[in-house]
Amino acid sequence: MKFGVLIFPGSNCEHDAYHAVRKVLGQPAEFIWHQSTDLRDCQAIIVPGGFSYGDYLRTGAIARFSPVMGAVRRFADRGGLVLGICNGFQILLETGLLPGAMLRNRGLKYVCQQVSIRVENVRIPFTALAREGDVWTIPIGHMEGNYTLDAESLRSLERNRQVVFRYCAADGEITAGANPNGSVANVAGICNARGNVLGMMPHPERASEPLLGSEDGVRLFQSMIRSRS
Amino acid sequence: MKAKVFVSLKKSVLDPQGKTIHHSLQNIGFGKITEVRQGKFFEIDFDSELTRKEVQAEVEKIARDVLTNPVIEEFSYRIE
């Protein structure tokens, strides 16, 4: 499966994502500059983490207007796989490909740590190789990961099984203490109704080799690859 | 013509920064404050050829489409 990794001015996780899919998973991959509108026959697009446009105005707010995001929107509309990680998730929210918005972390601090997340939905291409209730150890690193959404939209999100990952304790229990940023319903990652666009604050590319302390992120990439083979 | 745009979090959205500022103000003796909300302020200068009505239309579009995220924020503005 050919992966395209977007680069915005201020992105800083694009090489990690590229390394994970190219070197760890052995898939063809290519960088795509934010000014491009050509996704070069990629079968999956990764919107990487970082600080696109310095996070000025709001996280992801300026990146949303990049030429490449128009192409990504058309790609997603056709059913293409789009994975937004951290700032990439924030960009997908601003673009409207995913519902909701991010607020500053409840504790107002940048949070950088390993977290446990529970896999809540395994019927989408991104988690097809996981079992429901699996607990993954994956790091986060963000200041604006406090996901919010009005009560009615949250109910619809839950009803459609669009919450894909939740912050949890090591044993999988969803507790307030396991929530690192104040995110509503412990949300760590969500998908669109169709299941082909996923946004998540944890970084699967930083959990893709034993040296990094966890390989749980590999299962996400493997699931994506399997879904299209 | 100049537009002043104020962006703030909706009342229904928790404002952790405003809350922290509120607590700090209380701690240094400003005990009669009931709430603090933090927001953003933009000054936008427009070409002098535009009419007030045109500026108003532009400001509303800019504030709605770019300066705010309608999920969490609202805006007000003044034209001078």
Short mmCIF file of C-alpha atoms in Angstrom, two decimals:
data_model
loop_
_atom_site.label_atom_id
_atom_site.label_comp_id
_atom_site.label_asym_id
_atom_site.label_seq_id
_atom_site.Cartn_x
_atom_site.Cartn_y
_atom_site.Cartn_z
CA MET A 1 0.00 0.00 0.00
CA LYS A 2 1.42 3.35 -1.02
CA PHE A 3 1.37 5.93 1.78
CA GLY A 4 1.52 9.68 1.26
CA VAL A 5 2.81 11.74 4.18
CA LEU A 6 1.83 15.41 4.05
CA ILE A 7 4.23 18.17 5.02
CA PHE A 8 3.11 21.61 6.16
CA PRO A 9 5.44 24.37 7.29
CA GLY A 10 5.87 23.46 10.96
CA SER A 11 5.12 19.74 10.65
CA ASN A 12 7.72 17.79 12.65
CA CYS A 13 6.57 14.17 12.76
CA GLU A 14 6.54 13.51 9.02
CA HIS A 15 9.88 11.69 9.05
CA ASP A 16 8.78 9.48 11.95
CA ALA A 17 5.59 8.54 10.10
CA TYR A 18 7.54 7.97 6.87
CA HIS A 19 10.06 5.80 8.73
CA ALA A 20 7.32 3.72 10.32
CA VAL A 21 5.49 2.89 7.09
CA ARG A 22 8.55 2.75 4.80
CA LYS A 23 11.21 1.11 6.98
CA VAL A 24 9.27 -0.73 9.66
CA LEU A 25 6.35 -1.89 7.53
CA GLY A 26 8.20 -1.98 4.21
CA GLN A 27 5.58 -0.09 2.24
CA PRO A 28 6.16 2.45 -0.53
CA ALA A 29 5.81 5.97 0.80
CA GLU A 30 6.28 9.50 -0.40
CA PHE A 31 6.18 12.98 1.06
CA ILE A 32 3.58 15.40 -0.28
CA TRP A 33 4.14 19.15 0.10
CA HIS A 34 1.21 21.24 1.31
CA GLN A 35 1.13 23.25 -1.94
CA SER A 36 0.54 20.14 -4.02
CA THR A 37 -2.88 19.02 -5.15
CA ASP A 38 -1.60 15.73 -6.55
CA LEU A 39 -1.73 12.81 -4.12
CA ARG A 40 0.32 10.69 -6.57
CA ASP A 41 -1.78 7.55 -6.51
CA CYS A 42 -1.31 7.05 -2.79
CA GLN A 43 -3.78 4.67 -1.20
CA ALA A 44 -3.51 6.18 2.26
CA ILE A 45 -2.69 9.69 3.43
CA ILE A 46 -1.05 10.49 6.75
CA VAL A 47 -1.53 14.01 8.12
CA PRO A 48 1.39 14.10 10.57
CA GLY A 49 1.96 15.77 13.90
CA GLY A 50 3.78 19.00 14.59
CA PHE A 51 2.88 22.65 14.65
CA SER A 52 1.53 23.44 11.19
CA TYR A 53 1.84 27.19 10.55
CA GLY A 54 3.12 27.58 14.10
CA ASP A 55 -0.33 26.67 15.42
CA TYR A 56 -1.16 30.36 14.93
CA LEU A 57 -4.82 31.34 15.32
CA ARG A 58 -5.86 27.81 16.35
CA THR A 59 -4.19 24.44 15.94
CA GLY A 60 -4.78 23.27 12.37
CA ALA A 61 -6.76 26.39 11.44
CA ILE A 62 -4.39 27.69 8.76
CA ALA A 63 -3.36 24.29 7.41
CA ARG A 64 -6.99 23.69 6.58
CA PHE A 65 -6.72 26.21 3.73
CA SER A 66 -3.66 24.55 2.14
CA PRO A 67 -4.15 23.38 -1.46
CA VAL A 68 -3.33 19.80 -0.45
CA MET A 69 -6.29 19.66 1.95
CA GLY A 70 -8.71 20.16 -0.94
CA ALA A 71 -7.20 17.08 -2.57
CA VAL A 72 -7.34 15.17 0.73
CA ARG A 73 -11.02 16.05 1.12
CA ARG A 74 -11.81 14.71 -2.38
CA PHE A 75 -9.71 11.62 -1.65
CA ALA A 76 -11.65 11.00 1.59
CA ASP A 77 -14.96 11.57 -0.19
CA ARG A 78 -14.02 8.77 -2.58
CA GLY A 79 -13.35 6.47 0.39
CA GLY A 80 -9.56 6.90 0.61
CA LEU A 81 -7.91 6.21 3.96
CA VAL A 82 -6.84 9.32 5.85
CA LEU A 83 -5.01 9.11 9.18
CA GLY A 84 -4.49 12.31 11.17
CA ILE A 85 -2.05 12.07 14.07
CA CYS A 86 -1.95 14.75 16.79
CA ASN A 87 -1.69 18.05 14.86
CA GLY A 88 -2.97 16.02 11.90
CA PHE A 89 -6.07 15.18 13.94
CA GLN A 90 -6.49 18.88 14.77
CA ILE A 91 -6.22 19.72 11.05
CA LEU A 92 -8.90 17.14 10.17
CA LEU A 93 -11.20 18.69 12.79
CA GLU A 94 -10.68 22.18 11.39
CA THR A 95 -11.18 20.88 7.87
CA GLY A 96 -14.50 19.38 8.92
CA LEU A 97 -13.54 15.84 7.90
CA LEU A 98 -14.12 14.89 11.55
CA PRO A 99 -16.60 16.42 14.02
CA GLY A 100 -15.72 18.38 17.17
CA ALA A 101 -12.87 20.65 18.23
CA MET A 102 -9.82 20.76 20.49
CA LEU A 103 -9.39 22.93 23.55
CA ARG A 104 -6.25 23.59 25.59
CA ASN A 105 -5.49 20.64 27.90
CA ARG A 106 -7.42 20.77 31.16
CA GLY A 107 -4.19 21.18 33.14
CA LEU A 108 -3.00 23.90 30.72
CA LYS A 109 0.31 22.06 30.32
CA TYR A 110 1.92 20.33 27.39
CA VAL A 111 1.55 16.63 28.16
CA CYS A 112 4.22 14.22 26.89
CA GLN A 113 3.96 10.65 28.18
CA GLN A 114 3.13 7.04 27.38
CA VAL A 115 -0.60 6.43 27.72
CA SER A 116 -2.87 3.42 27.57
CA ILE A 117 -5.69 3.54 25.07
CA ARG A 118 -8.52 1.06 24.64
CA VAL A 119 -9.61 0.01 21.18
CA GLU A 120 -13.36 0.61 21.03
CA ASN A 121 -14.19 -0.11 17.40
CA VAL A 122 -12.52 -2.81 15.30
CA ARG A 123 -14.89 -2.61 12.35
CA ILE A 124 -12.90 0.05 10.55
CA PRO A 125 -9.81 -0.38 8.35
CA PHE A 126 -7.50 1.17 10.96
CA THR A 127 -8.14 -1.37 13.70
CA ALA A 128 -9.31 -4.46 11.82
CA LEU A 129 -6.45 -6.56 13.24
CA ALA A 130 -7.19 -5.59 16.84
CA ARG A 131 -9.76 -7.06 19.20
CA GLU A 132 -12.32 -4.88 20.86
CA GLY A 133 -11.05 -3.94 24.31
CA ASP A 134 -7.37 -4.34 23.42
CA VAL A 135 -5.19 -1.92 25.37
CA TRP A 136 -2.39 -0.25 23.43
CA THR A 137 0.53 1.65 24.90
CA ILE A 138 1.23 4.68 22.73
CA PRO A 139 2.81 8.05 23.55
CA ILE A 140 1.10 11.41 23.39
CA GLY A 141 2.70 14.85 23.17
CA HIS A 142 0.36 17.79 22.91
CA MET A 143 -1.00 21.00 24.42
CA GLU A 144 -4.42 20.97 22.73
CA GLY A 145 -5.84 17.49 23.04
CA ASN A 146 -8.89 18.28 25.13
CA TYR A 147 -11.48 17.03 22.67
CA THR A 148 -14.88 18.64 22.91
CA LEU A 149 -18.23 18.34 21.21
CA ASP A 150 -21.77 19.35 22.13
CA ALA A 151 -23.82 16.74 24.00
CA GLU A 152 -26.10 15.84 21.12
CA SER A 153 -23.26 15.38 18.63
CA LEU A 154 -21.41 13.26 21.21
CA ARG A 155 -24.43 10.98 21.55
CA SER A 156 -24.53 10.55 17.79
CA LEU A 157 -20.78 9.88 17.74
CA GLU A 158 -21.18 7.18 20.39
CA ARG A 159 -24.24 5.70 18.69
CA ASN A 160 -22.35 5.37 15.39
CA ARG A 161 -19.36 3.78 17.17
CA GLN A 162 -17.13 6.60 15.95
CA VAL A 163 -15.07 6.71 19.15
CA VAL A 164 -12.20 4.43 18.14
CA PHE A 165 -9.80 4.94 21.07
CA ARG A 166 -10.29 6.04 24.67
CA TYR A 167 -7.68 6.86 27.30
CA CYS A 168 -7.80 4.10 29.91
CA ALA A 169 -5.95 2.67 32.89
CA ALA A 170 -3.39 -0.08 32.21
CA ASP A 171 -6.09 -2.72 32.80
CA GLY A 172 -8.40 -1.14 30.23
CA GLU A 173 -10.74 0.58 32.64
CA ILE A 174 -11.96 4.00 31.50
CA THR A 175 -11.26 6.26 34.47
CA ALA A 176 -11.03 10.00 35.03
CA GLY A 177 -7.48 9.51 36.32
CA ALA A 178 -6.41 7.96 33.02
CA ASN A 179 -7.58 11.00 31.08
CA PRO A 180 -4.45 13.11 30.44
CA ASN A 181 -6.07 16.21 28.97
CA GLY A 182 -9.74 16.49 29.99
CA SER A 183 -11.04 15.09 26.71
CA VAL A 184 -14.81 14.45 26.77
CA ALA A 185 -15.65 10.75 27.38
CA ASN A 186 -11.88 10.03 27.48
CA VAL A 187 -11.78 10.33 23.67
CA ALA A 188 -8.30 9.71 22.25
CA GLY A 189 -9.32 9.05 18.65
CA ILE A 190 -12.40 9.18 16.45
CA CYS A 191 -13.40 8.28 12.90
CA ASN A 192 -15.94 9.67 10.45
CA ALA A 193 -19.27 7.89 9.93
CA ARG A 194 -17.92 5.99 6.95
CA GLY A 195 -14.85 4.79 8.89
CA ASN A 196 -12.21 5.83 6.33
CA VAL A 197 -10.95 8.93 8.17
CA LEU A 198 -9.32 8.52 11.59
CA GLY A 199 -7.96 11.21 13.88
CA MET A 200 -6.00 10.35 17.02
CA MET A 201 -3.88 12.29 19.52
CA PRO A 202 -1.54 9.37 20.41
CA HIS A 203 1.36 8.80 18.00
CA PRO A 204 1.34 5.24 16.55
CA GLU A 205 4.52 6.02 14.59
CA ARG A 206 6.32 6.57 17.91
CA ALA A 207 5.24 3.12 19.05
CA SER A 208 6.43 1.08 16.09
CA GLU A 209 9.73 -0.51 17.18
CA PRO A 210 10.91 -2.32 20.34
CA LEU A 211 13.52 0.39 20.89
CA LEU A 212 10.70 2.91 21.33
CA GLY A 213 9.15 0.96 24.20
CA SER A 214 6.06 -0.24 22.36
CA GLU A 215 5.15 -1.76 19.02
CA ASP A 216 1.41 -1.38 19.42
CA GLY A 217 1.25 1.32 16.75
CA VAL A 218 2.34 -1.22 14.14
CA ARG A 219 -1.02 -2.95 14.41
CA LEU A 220 -2.75 0.17 13.22
CA PHE A 221 -0.57 0.45 10.11
CA GLN A 222 -0.85 -3.30 9.48
CA SER A 223 -4.62 -3.06 9.71
CA MET A 224 -4.62 -0.29 7.10
CA ILE A 225 -2.42 -2.33 4.77
CA ARG A 226 -4.52 -5.46 5.22
CA SER A 227 -7.73 -3.60 4.49
CA ARG A 228 -6.56 -2.70 1.00
CA SER A 229 -4.84 -5.93 0.04
CA MET B 1 -11.75 51.53 7.75
CA LYS B 2 -10.83 49.37 10.69
CA ALA B 3 -12.67 46.37 12.09
CA LYS B 4 -12.16 45.12 15.63
CA VAL B 5 -13.12 41.49 16.04
CA PHE B 6 -13.53 39.79 19.41
CA VAL B 7 -13.47 36.00 19.55
CA SER B 8 -14.41 34.12 22.70
CA LEU B 9 -15.27 30.61 23.74
CA LYS B 10 -19.00 29.90 23.80
CA LYS B 11 -20.57 30.08 27.24
CA SER B 12 -21.26 26.35 27.08
CA VAL B 13 -17.55 25.57 26.60
CA LEU B 14 -15.24 25.31 29.59
CA ASP B 15 -12.41 27.86 29.50
CA PRO B 16 -9.47 26.44 31.51
CA GLN B 17 -7.32 29.51 30.87
CA GLY B 18 -10.01 31.93 32.02
CA LYS B 19 -10.55 29.81 35.12
CA THR B 20 -6.87 29.85 36.00
CA ILE B 21 -6.68 33.62 35.55
CA HIS B 22 -9.79 33.96 37.72
CA HIS B 23 -8.18 31.93 40.52
CA SER B 24 -4.97 33.95 40.32
CA LEU B 25 -6.89 37.22 40.52
CA GLN B 26 -8.71 35.94 43.59
CA ASN B 27 -5.43 34.89 45.16
CA ILE B 28 -3.97 38.38 44.82
CA GLY B 29 -6.99 40.04 46.35
CA PHE B 30 -9.52 40.66 43.60
CA GLY B 31 -12.18 38.69 45.44
CA LYS B 32 -15.27 40.18 43.86
CA ILE B 33 -14.78 38.74 40.39
CA THR B 34 -17.39 36.13 39.50
CA GLU B 35 -15.94 34.91 36.19
CA VAL B 36 -13.10 35.47 33.70
CA ARG B 37 -13.29 34.38 30.08
CA GLN B 38 -10.25 34.62 27.85
CA GLY B 39 -10.56 35.39 24.15
CA LYS B 40 -8.77 36.80 21.12
CA PHE B 41 -8.80 40.24 19.59
CA PHE B 42 -8.09 41.14 15.96
CA GLU B 43 -7.68 44.55 14.33
CA ILE B 44 -8.21 44.40 10.59
CA ASP B 45 -7.57 47.39 8.33
CA PHE B 46 -9.49 47.59 5.07
CA ASP B 47 -8.85 49.42 1.84
CA SER B 48 -10.40 52.89 2.11
CA GLU B 49 -12.35 52.39 -1.12
CA LEU B 50 -14.70 49.90 0.53
CA THR B 51 -18.05 51.07 1.85
CA ARG B 52 -19.07 50.36 5.41
CA LYS B 53 -21.52 47.77 4.16
CA GLU B 54 -18.84 45.97 2.15
CA VAL B 55 -16.48 45.98 5.11
CA GLN B 56 -19.22 44.55 7.30
CA ALA B 57 -19.85 41.71 4.83
CA GLU B 58 -16.12 40.95 4.60
CA VAL B 59 -15.61 40.99 8.37
CA GLU B 60 -18.48 38.64 9.00
CA LYS B 61 -17.20 36.19 6.42
CA ILE B 62 -13.63 36.35 7.76
CA ALA B 63 -14.76 35.95 11.37
CA ARG B 64 -17.11 33.07 10.58
CA ASP B 65 -14.87 31.13 8.18
CA VAL B 66 -11.39 31.73 9.57
CA LEU B 67 -11.09 33.54 12.90
CA THR B 68 -13.49 31.28 14.80
CA ASN B 69 -14.14 27.59 15.06
CA PRO B 70 -17.94 27.53 15.30
CA VAL B 71 -17.87 24.34 17.37
CA ILE B 72 -16.35 26.15 20.35
CA GLU B 73 -16.18 29.87 19.61
CA GLU B 74 -18.33 32.91 18.86
CA PHE B 75 -17.48 36.43 17.77
CA SER B 76 -18.58 40.02 17.85
CA TYR B 77 -17.13 43.01 15.98
CA ARG B 78 -17.06 46.76 15.70
CA ILE B 79 -16.26 48.85 12.65
CA GLU B 80 -14.49 52.18 13.14
#
